[in-house]
Coordinates of C-alpha atoms in Angstrom, one line a residue:
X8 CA -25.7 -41.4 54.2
X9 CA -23.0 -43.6 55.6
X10 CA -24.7 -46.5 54.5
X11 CA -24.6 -45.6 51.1
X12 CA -21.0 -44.5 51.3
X13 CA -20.2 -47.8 52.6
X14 CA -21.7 -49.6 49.5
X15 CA -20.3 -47.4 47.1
X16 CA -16.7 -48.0 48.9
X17 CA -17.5 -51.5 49.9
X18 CA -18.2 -52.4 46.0
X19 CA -15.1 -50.9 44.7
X20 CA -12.9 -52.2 46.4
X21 CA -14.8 -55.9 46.1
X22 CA -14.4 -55.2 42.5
X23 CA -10.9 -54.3 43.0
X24 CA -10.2 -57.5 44.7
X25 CA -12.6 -59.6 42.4
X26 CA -9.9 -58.7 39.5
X27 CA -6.9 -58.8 41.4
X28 CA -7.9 -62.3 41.7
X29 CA -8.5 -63.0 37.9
X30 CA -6.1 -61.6 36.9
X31 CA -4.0 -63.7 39.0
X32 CA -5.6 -66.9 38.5
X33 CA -5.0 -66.0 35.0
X34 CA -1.6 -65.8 35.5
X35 CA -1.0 -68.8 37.6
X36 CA -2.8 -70.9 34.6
X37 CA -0.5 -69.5 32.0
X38 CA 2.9 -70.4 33.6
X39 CA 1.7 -73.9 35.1
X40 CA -1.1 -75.2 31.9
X41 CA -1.1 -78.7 33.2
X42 CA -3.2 -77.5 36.6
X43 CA -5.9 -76.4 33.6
X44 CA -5.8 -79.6 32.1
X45 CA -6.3 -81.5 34.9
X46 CA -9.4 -78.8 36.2
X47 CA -10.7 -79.4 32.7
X48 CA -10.7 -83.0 32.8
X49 CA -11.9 -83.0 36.4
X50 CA -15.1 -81.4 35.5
X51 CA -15.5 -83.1 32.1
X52 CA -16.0 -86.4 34.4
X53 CA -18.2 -84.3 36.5
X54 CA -20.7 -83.2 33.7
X55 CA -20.5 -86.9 31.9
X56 CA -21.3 -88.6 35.7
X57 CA -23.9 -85.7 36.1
X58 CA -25.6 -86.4 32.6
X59 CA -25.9 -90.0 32.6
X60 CA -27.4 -89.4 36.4
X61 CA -30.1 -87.3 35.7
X62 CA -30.8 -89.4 32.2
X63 CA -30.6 -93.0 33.3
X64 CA -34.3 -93.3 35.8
X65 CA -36.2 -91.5 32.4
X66 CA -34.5 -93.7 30.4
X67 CA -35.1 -96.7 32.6
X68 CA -38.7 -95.8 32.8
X69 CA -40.2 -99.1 31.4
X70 CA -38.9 -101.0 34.7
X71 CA -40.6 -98.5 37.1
X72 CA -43.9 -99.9 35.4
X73 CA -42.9 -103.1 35.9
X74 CA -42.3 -102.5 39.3
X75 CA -45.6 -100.6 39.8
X76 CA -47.5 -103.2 38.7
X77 CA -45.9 -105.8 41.1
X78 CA -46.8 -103.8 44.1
X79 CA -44.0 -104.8 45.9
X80 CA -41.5 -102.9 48.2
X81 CA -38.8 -105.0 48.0
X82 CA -38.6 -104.9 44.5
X83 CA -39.1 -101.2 44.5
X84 CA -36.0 -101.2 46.7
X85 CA -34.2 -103.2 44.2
X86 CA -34.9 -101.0 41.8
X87 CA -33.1 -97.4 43.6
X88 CA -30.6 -99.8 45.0
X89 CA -29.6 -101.3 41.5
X90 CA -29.9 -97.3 40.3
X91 CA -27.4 -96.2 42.9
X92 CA -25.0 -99.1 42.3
X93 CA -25.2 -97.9 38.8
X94 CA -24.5 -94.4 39.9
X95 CA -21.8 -95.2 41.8
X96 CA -20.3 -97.6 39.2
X97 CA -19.9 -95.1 36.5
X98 CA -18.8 -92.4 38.9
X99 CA -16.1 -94.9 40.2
X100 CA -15.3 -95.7 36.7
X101 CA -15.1 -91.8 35.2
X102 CA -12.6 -91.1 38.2
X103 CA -10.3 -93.8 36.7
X104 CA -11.2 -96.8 39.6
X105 CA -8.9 -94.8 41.7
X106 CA -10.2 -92.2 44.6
X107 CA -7.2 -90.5 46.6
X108 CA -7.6 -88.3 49.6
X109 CA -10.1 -87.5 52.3
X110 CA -12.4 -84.8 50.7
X111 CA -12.7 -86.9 47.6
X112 CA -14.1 -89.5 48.6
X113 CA -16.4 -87.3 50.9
X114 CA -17.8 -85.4 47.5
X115 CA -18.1 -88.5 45.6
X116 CA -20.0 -90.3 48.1
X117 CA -22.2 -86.7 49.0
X118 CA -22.7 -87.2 45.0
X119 CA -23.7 -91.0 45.1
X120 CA -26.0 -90.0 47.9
X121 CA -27.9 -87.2 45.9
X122 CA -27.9 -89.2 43.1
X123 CA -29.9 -91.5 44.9
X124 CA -32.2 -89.4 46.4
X125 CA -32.9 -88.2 43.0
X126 CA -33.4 -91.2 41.5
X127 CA -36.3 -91.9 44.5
X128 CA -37.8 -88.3 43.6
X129 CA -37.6 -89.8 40.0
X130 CA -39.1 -93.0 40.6
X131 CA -41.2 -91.8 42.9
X132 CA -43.3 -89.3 40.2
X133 CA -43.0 -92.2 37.7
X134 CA -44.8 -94.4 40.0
X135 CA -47.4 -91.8 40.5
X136 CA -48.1 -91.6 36.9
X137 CA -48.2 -95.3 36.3
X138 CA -50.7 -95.7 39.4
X139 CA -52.9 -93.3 37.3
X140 CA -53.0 -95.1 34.6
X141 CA -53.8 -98.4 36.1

């Protein structure tokens, strides 16, 4: 019975706090509008760098046949190296050339990093497929 109690109470007032914070978040926004702005812009560059990573191994498919059909490590190396300097080009170039600050740099290299390890899982299925069909 307390249990329940607890929940019931426990959810209100998580509610209560949930809008309290809205509602001031929603007020801080409306008297400073330039801190939405940037925000926006922020994770504009995010969704652009996000898109073109998850596009660009499908749409370079044609060279992971290539590289399939040379057998070759090293050149299947060159391949997710050349896709995470590609990555990491446009991800550079999206913030503007210019990374400031500690924790910046550590999310923008944690995103170069899974970007790459996508691009392997990526490559990796492609190369699968290909070995089929050979």
């Amino acid at each position: 019975m307390f249990a329940t109690i607890g929940k019931y109470v426990g959810g209100k007032v998580l509610t209560a706090i949930l809008i309290m914070a809205c509602a001031a978040s929603g007020f801080w926004f409306y008297k400073h509008p330039e801190q939405l702005q940037t925000i926006w812009s922020v994770l504009k560059g995010v969704l652009v760098w996000l898109g073109l990573v998850l596009v660009l191994p499908w749409a370079a498919f044609f060279v992971t046949g290539r590289v399939v059909k040379q057998d070759s490590n090293v050149a299947a190396g060159l391949l997710l190296l050349g896709l995470v300097a590609i990555d990491a080009l446009l991800a550079f170039y999206l913030a503007n050339w210019s990374v400031n600050g500690a924790l910046t740099w550590m999310v923008l290299l944690l995103g170069i990093l899974c970007a790459g390890v996508y691009n392997f899982i990526v490559c990796d299925f492609q190369a699968s497929h290909f070995e089929d069909q050979l």
